[in-house]
CSV table of C-alpha atoms and ligand atoms in Angstrom, one decimal:
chain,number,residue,atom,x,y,z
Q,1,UNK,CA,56.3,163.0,101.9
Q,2,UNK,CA,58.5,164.7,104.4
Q,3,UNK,CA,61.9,163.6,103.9
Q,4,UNK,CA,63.3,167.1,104.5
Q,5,UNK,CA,66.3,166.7,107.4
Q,6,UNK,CA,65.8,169.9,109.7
Q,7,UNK,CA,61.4,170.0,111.4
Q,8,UNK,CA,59.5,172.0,109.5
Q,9,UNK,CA,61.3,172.7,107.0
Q,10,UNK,CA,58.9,171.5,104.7
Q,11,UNK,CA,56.0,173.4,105.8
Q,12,UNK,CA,58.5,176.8,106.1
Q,13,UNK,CA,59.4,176.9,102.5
Q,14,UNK,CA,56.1,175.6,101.1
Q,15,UNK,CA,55.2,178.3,99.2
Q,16,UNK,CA,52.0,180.1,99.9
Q,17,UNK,CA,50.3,183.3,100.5
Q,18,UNK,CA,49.7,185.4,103.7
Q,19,UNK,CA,45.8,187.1,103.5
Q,20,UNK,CA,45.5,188.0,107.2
Q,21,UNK,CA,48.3,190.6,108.4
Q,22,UNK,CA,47.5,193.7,110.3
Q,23,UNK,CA,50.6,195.7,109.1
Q,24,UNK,CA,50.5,197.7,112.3
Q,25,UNK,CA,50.7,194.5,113.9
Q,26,UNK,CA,53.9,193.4,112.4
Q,27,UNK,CA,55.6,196.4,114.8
Q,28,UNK,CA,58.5,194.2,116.9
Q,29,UNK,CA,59.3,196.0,119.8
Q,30,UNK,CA,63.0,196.9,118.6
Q,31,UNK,CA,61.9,198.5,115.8
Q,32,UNK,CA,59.1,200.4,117.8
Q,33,UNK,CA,61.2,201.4,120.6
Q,34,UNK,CA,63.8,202.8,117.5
Q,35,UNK,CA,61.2,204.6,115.7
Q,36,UNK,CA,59.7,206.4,119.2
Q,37,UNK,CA,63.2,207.3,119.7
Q,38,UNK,CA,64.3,208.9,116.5
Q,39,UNK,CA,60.2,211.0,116.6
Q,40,UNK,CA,61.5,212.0,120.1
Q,41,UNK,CA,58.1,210.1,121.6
Q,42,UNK,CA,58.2,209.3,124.9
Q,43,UNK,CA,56.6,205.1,125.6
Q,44,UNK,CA,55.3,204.5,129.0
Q,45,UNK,CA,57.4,200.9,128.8
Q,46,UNK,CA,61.4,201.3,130.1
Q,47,UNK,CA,62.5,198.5,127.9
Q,48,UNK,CA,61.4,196.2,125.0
Q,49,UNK,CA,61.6,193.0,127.8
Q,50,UNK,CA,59.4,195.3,129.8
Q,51,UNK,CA,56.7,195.9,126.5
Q,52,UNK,CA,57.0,192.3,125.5
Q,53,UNK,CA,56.3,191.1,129.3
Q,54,UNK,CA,52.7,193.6,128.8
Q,55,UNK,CA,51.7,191.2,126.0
Q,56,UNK,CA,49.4,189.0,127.7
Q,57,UNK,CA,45.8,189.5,126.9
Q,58,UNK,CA,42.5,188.0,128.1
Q,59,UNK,CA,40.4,188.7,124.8
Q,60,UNK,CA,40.5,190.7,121.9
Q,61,UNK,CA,39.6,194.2,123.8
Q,62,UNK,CA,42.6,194.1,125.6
Q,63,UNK,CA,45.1,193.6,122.8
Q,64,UNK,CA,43.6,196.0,120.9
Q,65,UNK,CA,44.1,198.6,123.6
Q,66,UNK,CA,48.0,198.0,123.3
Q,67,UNK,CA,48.5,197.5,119.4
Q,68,UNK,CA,46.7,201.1,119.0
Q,69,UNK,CA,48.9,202.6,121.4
Q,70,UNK,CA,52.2,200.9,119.9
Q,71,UNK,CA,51.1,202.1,116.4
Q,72,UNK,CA,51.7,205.7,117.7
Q,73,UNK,CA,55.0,205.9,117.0
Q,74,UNK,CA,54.3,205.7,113.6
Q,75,UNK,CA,55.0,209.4,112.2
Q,76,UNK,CA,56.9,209.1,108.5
Q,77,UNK,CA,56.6,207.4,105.2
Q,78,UNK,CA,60.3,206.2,106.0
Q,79,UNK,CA,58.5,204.2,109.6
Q,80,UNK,CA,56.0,202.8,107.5
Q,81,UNK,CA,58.0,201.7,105.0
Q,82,UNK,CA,61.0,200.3,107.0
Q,83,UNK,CA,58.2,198.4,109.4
Q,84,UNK,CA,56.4,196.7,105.9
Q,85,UNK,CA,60.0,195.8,104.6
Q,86,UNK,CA,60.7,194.3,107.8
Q,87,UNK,CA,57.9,192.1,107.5
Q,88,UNK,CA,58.1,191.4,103.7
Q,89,UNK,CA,61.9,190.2,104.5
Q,90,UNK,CA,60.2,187.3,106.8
Q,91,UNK,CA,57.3,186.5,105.2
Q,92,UNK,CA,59.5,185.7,102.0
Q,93,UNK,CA,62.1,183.7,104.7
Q,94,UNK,CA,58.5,182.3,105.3
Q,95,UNK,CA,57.7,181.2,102.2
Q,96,UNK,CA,55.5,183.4,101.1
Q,97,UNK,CA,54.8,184.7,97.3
Q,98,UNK,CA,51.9,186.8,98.2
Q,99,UNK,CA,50.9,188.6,100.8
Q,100,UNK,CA,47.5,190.6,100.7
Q,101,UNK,CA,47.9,192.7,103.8
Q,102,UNK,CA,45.9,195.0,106.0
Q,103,UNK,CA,46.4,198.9,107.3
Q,104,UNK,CA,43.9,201.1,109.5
Q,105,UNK,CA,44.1,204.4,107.8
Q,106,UNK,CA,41.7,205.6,110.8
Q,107,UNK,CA,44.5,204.9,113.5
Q,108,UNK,CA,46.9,207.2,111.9
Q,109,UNK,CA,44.8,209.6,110.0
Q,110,UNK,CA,43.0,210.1,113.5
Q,111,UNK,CA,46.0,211.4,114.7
Q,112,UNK,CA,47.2,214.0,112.1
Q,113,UNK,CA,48.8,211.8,109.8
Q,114,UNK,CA,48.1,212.4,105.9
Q,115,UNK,CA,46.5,209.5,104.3
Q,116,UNK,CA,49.9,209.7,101.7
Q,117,UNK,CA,52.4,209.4,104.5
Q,118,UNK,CA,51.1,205.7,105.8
Q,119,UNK,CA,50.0,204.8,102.0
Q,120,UNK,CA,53.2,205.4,100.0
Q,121,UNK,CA,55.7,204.3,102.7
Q,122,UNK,CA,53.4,201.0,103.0
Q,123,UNK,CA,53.2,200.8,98.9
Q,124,UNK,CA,56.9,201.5,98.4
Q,125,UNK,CA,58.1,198.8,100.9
Q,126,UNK,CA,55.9,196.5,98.9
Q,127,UNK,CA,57.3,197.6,95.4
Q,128,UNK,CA,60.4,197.3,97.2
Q,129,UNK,CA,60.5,193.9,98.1
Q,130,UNK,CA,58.6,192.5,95.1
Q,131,UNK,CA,62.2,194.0,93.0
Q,132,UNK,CA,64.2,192.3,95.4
Q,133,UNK,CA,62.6,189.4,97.0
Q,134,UNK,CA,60.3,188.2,94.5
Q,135,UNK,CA,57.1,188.2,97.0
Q,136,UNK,CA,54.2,190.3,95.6
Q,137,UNK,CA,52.0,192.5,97.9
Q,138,UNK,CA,48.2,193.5,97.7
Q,139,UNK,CA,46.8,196.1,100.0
Q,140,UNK,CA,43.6,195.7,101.8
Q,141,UNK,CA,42.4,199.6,103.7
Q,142,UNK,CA,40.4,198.3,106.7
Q,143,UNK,CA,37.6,200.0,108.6
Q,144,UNK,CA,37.7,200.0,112.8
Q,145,UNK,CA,34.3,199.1,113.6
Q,146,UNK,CA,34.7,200.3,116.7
Q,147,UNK,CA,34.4,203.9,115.2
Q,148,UNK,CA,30.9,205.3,113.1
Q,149,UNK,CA,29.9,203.7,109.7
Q,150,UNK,CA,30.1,207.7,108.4
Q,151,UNK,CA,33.2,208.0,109.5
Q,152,UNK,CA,34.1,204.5,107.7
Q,153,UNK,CA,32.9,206.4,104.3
Q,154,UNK,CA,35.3,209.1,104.6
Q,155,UNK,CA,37.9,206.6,105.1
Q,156,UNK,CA,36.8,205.3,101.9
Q,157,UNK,CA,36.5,208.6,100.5
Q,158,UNK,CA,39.7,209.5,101.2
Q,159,UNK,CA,41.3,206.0,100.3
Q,160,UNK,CA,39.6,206.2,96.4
Q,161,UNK,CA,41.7,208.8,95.7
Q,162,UNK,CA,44.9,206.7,95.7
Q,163,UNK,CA,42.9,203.3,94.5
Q,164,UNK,CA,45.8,202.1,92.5
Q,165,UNK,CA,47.5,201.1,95.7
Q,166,UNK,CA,44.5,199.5,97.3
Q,167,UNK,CA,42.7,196.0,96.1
Q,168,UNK,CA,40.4,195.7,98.8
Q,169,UNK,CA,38.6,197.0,101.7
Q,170,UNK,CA,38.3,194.8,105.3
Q,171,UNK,CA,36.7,195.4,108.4
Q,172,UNK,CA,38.6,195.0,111.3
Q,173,UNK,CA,39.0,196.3,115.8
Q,174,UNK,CA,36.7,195.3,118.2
Q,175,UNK,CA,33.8,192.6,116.4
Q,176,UNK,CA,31.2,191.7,119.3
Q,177,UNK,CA,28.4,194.9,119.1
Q,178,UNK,CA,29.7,196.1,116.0
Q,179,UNK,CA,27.5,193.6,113.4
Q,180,UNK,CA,28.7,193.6,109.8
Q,181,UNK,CA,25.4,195.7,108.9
Q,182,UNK,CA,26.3,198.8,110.2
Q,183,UNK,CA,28.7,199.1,107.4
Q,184,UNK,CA,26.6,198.0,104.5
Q,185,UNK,CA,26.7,201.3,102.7
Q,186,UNK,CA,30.0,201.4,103.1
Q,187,UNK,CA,30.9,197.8,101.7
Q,188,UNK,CA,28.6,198.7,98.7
Q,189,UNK,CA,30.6,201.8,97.7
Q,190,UNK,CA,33.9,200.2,97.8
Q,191,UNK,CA,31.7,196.9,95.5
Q,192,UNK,CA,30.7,199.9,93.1
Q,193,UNK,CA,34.3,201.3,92.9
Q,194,UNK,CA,35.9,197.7,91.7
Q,195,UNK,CA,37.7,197.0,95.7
Q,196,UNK,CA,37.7,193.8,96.8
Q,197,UNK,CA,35.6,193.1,99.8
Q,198,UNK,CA,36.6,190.9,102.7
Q,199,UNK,CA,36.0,191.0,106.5
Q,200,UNK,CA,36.5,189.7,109.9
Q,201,UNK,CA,33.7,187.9,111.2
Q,202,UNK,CA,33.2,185.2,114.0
Q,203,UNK,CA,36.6,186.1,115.8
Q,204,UNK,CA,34.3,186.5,119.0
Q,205,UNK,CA,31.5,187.2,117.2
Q,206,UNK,CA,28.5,184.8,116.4
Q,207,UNK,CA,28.0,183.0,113.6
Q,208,UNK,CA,25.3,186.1,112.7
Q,209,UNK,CA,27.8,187.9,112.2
Q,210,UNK,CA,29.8,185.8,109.5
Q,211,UNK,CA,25.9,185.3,107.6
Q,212,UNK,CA,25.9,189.0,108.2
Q,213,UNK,CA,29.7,189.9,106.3
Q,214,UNK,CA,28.5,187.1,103.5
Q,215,UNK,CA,24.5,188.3,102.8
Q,216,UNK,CA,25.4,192.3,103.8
Q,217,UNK,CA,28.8,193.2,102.8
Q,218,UNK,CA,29.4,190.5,100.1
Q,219,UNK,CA,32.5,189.3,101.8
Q,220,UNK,CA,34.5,187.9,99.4
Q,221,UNK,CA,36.7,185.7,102.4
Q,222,UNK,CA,36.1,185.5,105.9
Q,223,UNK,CA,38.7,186.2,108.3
Q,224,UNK,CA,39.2,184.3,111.0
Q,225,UNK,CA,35.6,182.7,111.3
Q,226,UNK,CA,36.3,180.1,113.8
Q,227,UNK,CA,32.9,180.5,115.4
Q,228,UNK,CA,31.0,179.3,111.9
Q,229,UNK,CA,31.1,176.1,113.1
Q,230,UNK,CA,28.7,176.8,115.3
Q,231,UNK,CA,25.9,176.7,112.5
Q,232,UNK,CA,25.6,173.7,110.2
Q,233,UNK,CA,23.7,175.5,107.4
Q,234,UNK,CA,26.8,178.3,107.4
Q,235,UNK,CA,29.1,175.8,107.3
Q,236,UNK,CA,27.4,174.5,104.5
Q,237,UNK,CA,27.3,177.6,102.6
Q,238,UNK,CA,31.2,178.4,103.2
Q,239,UNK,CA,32.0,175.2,101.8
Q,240,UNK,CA,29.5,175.1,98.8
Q,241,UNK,CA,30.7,178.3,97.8
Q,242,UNK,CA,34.3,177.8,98.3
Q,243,UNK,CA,34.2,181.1,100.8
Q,244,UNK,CA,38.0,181.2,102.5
Q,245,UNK,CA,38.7,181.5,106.1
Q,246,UNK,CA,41.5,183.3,106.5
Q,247,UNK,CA,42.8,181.3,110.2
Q,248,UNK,CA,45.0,182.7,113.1
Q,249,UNK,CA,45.9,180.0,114.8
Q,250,UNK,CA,48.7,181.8,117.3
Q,251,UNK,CA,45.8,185.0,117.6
Q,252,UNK,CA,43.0,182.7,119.1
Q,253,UNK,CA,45.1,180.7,120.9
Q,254,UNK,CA,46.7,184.3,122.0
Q,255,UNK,CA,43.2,186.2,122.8
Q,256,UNK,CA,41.5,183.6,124.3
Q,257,UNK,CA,39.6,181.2,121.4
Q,258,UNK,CA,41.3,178.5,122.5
Q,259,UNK,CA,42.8,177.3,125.5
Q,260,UNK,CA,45.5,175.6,123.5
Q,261,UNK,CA,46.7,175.3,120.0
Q,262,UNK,CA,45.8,171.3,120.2
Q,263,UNK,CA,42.1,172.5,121.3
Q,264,UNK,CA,41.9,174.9,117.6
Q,265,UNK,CA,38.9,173.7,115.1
Q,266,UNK,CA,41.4,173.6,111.9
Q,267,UNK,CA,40.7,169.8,111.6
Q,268,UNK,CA,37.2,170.3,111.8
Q,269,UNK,CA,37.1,173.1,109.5
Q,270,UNK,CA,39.1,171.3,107.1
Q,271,UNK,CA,37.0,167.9,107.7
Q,272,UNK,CA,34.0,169.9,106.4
Q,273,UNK,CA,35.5,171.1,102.9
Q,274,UNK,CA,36.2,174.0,104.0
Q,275,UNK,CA,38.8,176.5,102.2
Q,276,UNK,CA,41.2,177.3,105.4
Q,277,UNK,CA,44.6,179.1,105.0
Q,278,UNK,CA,46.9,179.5,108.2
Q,279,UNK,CA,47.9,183.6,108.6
Q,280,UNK,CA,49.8,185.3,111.3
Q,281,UNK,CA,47.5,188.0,112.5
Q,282,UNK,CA,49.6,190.7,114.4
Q,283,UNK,CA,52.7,188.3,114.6
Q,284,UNK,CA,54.7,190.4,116.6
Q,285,UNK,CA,52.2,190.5,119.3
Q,286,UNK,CA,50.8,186.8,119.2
Q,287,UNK,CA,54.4,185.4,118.9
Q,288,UNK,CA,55.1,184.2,115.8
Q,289,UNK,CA,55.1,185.1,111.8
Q,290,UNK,CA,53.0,182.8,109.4
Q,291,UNK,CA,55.4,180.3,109.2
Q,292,UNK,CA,55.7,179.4,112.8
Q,293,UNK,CA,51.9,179.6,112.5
Q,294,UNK,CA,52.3,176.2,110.0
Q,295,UNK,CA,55.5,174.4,111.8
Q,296,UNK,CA,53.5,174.7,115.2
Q,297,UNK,CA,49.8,173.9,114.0
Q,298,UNK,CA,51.3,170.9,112.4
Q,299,UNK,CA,52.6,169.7,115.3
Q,300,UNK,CA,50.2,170.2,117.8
Q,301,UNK,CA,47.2,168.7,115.7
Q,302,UNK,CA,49.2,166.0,114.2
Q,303,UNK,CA,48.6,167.3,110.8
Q,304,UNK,CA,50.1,165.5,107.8
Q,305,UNK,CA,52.5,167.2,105.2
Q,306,UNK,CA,50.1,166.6,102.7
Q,307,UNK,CA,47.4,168.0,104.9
Q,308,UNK,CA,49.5,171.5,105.6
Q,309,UNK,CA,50.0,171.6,101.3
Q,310,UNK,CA,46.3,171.8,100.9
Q,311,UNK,CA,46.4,174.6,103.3
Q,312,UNK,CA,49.0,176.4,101.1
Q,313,UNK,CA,47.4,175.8,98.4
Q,314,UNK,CA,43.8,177.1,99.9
Q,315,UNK,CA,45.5,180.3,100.4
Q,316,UNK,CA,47.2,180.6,97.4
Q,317,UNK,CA,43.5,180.1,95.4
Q,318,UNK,CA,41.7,182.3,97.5
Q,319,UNK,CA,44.1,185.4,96.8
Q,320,UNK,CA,42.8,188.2,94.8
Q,321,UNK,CA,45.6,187.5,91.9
Q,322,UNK,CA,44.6,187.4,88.3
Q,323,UNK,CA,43.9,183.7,87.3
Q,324,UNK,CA,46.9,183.6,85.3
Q,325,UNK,CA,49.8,184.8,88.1
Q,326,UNK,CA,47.4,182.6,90.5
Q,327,UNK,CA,48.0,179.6,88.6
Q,328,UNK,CA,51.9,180.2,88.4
Q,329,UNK,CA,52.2,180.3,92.0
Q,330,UNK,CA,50.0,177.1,92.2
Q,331,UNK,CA,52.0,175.1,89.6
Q,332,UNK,CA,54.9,176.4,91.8
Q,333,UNK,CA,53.4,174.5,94.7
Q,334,UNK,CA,52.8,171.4,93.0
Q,335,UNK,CA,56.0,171.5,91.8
Q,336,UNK,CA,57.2,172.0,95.3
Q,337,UNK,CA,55.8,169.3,97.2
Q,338,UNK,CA,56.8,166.6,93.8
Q,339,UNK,CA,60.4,167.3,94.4
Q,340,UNK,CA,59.8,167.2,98.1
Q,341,UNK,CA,58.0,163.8,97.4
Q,342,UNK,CA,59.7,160.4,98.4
B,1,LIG,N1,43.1,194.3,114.3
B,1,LIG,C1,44.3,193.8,114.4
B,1,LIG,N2,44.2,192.5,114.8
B,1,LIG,C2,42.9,192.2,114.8
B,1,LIG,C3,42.1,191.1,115.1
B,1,LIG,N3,42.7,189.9,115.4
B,1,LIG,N4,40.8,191.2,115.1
B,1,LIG,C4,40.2,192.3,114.9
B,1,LIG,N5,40.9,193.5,114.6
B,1,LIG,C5,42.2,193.4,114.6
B,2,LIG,ZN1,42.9,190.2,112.1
């Protein structure tokens, strides 16, 4: 099937959808070091090299530590919105038609700023780039576990009152001792209100906790959920029920899931039926945006063309489009890979 002349060019134009993007970490160091300097905020790193160099982590904890502080220069609708654009213009280099993408009201609205300021400069980058580079944009408010289920419902609260913007709800920050439970109420709230639910789950946490997102918060997709494997009858019901798993490959090679990207379970995953899509994460941290997350699985796990257009297509189904729009994008896939077809 691949008779495109430059590697990966296939995979790189195959056109798909990107369902796991923290938008905070989508901050490259240029435009992080620009924004601190026009808020007059002072960053404890002397150069980008000198940042970049600090972005080495052991496990999920420490990364964390470094993409909260880095989101702190984040002040104005015109950061949020010239940080989305940024990473709308290379997704659609990418690719990608649709991204569905995830923003942690509680890291800025913990630190003074209005719930409008990070929403409308996020929304307006996405109207923005749906005008001018045909790529469409769903966004996803995500809860940090890390912090109180109460204070999880005020997010919520807070976040219904601008629900046009928003089609889903995630949970997302630190996973192992924060079980998917603690957040039921929550998750049932944002059911009740029409959102979408989704939710990270067996990143580093066990397979309990993937049952836990599925049976408690009525995850819609999993993301990440690279520990499910560890539990035949869950792996079963993921691929009975056609539940996604919304995979990072760079991000556990990145925070310690896997020693290298030729050790990562996609094969397996996808050997069991399973719906997997490939996603960047926090690409400007793990070293790469969705589609060097396709050209560089393919090549270290040998996968086929044919193999990585199943894996567009997974994502492209498991978006939250309306059935029409989704099977436009779909056709455009099929029609993709025929005229790339020998
Ligand atoms: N927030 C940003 N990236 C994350 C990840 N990989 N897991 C959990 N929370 C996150
Ligand atoms: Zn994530």
């Amino acid at each position: 099937m691949d008779n495109t002349a430059t590697p990966g060019a296939f995979v790189r134009d195959l056109p798909k959808a990107e369902l796991h993007v923290h938008i905070e970490g989508t901050l490259e160091p240029e435009l992080m070091f620009e924004i601190a300097e026009r808020n007059a905020l002072p960053l404890r790193f002397d150069s980008i090299a000198e940042l970049r160099s600090a972005y080495k982590f052991q496990d999920l904890q420490e990364f964390l530590d470094i993409y909260y502080e880095g989101a702190a220069v984040l002040q104005t609708e015109q950061d949020f919105f010239d940080m989305t654009l940024a990473y709308l213009q290379r997704a659609a280099g990418d690719g990608v038609r649709r991204a569905e993408i995830f923003f942690d009201p509680q890291t800025h609205a913990d630190r003074g700023i209005p719930f409008p300021v990070f929403l409308e400069g996020i929304h307006a980058a996405g109207r923005h780039a749906e005008r001018e580079l045909g790529i469409s944009t769903g966004l996803i408010l995500c809860f940090l576990r890390h912090l109180a289920p109460e204070a999880a419902m005020e997010t919520l609260e807070t976040g219904l009152a601008y629900q046009e913007h928003i089609i889903g709800v995630g949970l997302d920050s630190s996973e192992v001792g924060f079980p998917p439970e603690l957040f039921s109420d929550v998750f049932d709230r944002a059911g009740a209100a029409g959102l979408h639910r989704v939710a990270h789950a067996g990143e580093e946490g066990p397979p309990a906790y993937v049952w836990g997102a599925l049976d408690t918060l009525h995850a819609e997709r999993i993301d990440h959920g690279i520990r499910a494997l560890e539990d035949p009858g869950l792996v079963s019901r993921l691929a009975d029920n056609r539940i996604p798993l919304t995979v990072c490959p760079f991000s556990n090679v990145k925070l310690g899931g896997f020693t290298t990207l030729q050790d990562h379970v996609l094969p397996t995953m996808m050997d069991h039926g399973l719906n997997v899509s490939i996603n960047s994460d926090d690409p400007a941290y793990f070293g790469g945006y969705v589609g060097d997350n396709y050209i560089e699985t393919q090549k270290a796990l040998g996968l086929s063309d044919a193999t990585m257009a199943v894996i567009a297509r997974n994502s492209l189904e498991a978006t939250f489009l309306p059935a029409s729009v989704k099977q436009t994008r779909l056709q455009e896939l099929d029609d993709y890979v025929a005229s790339h077809s020998a």
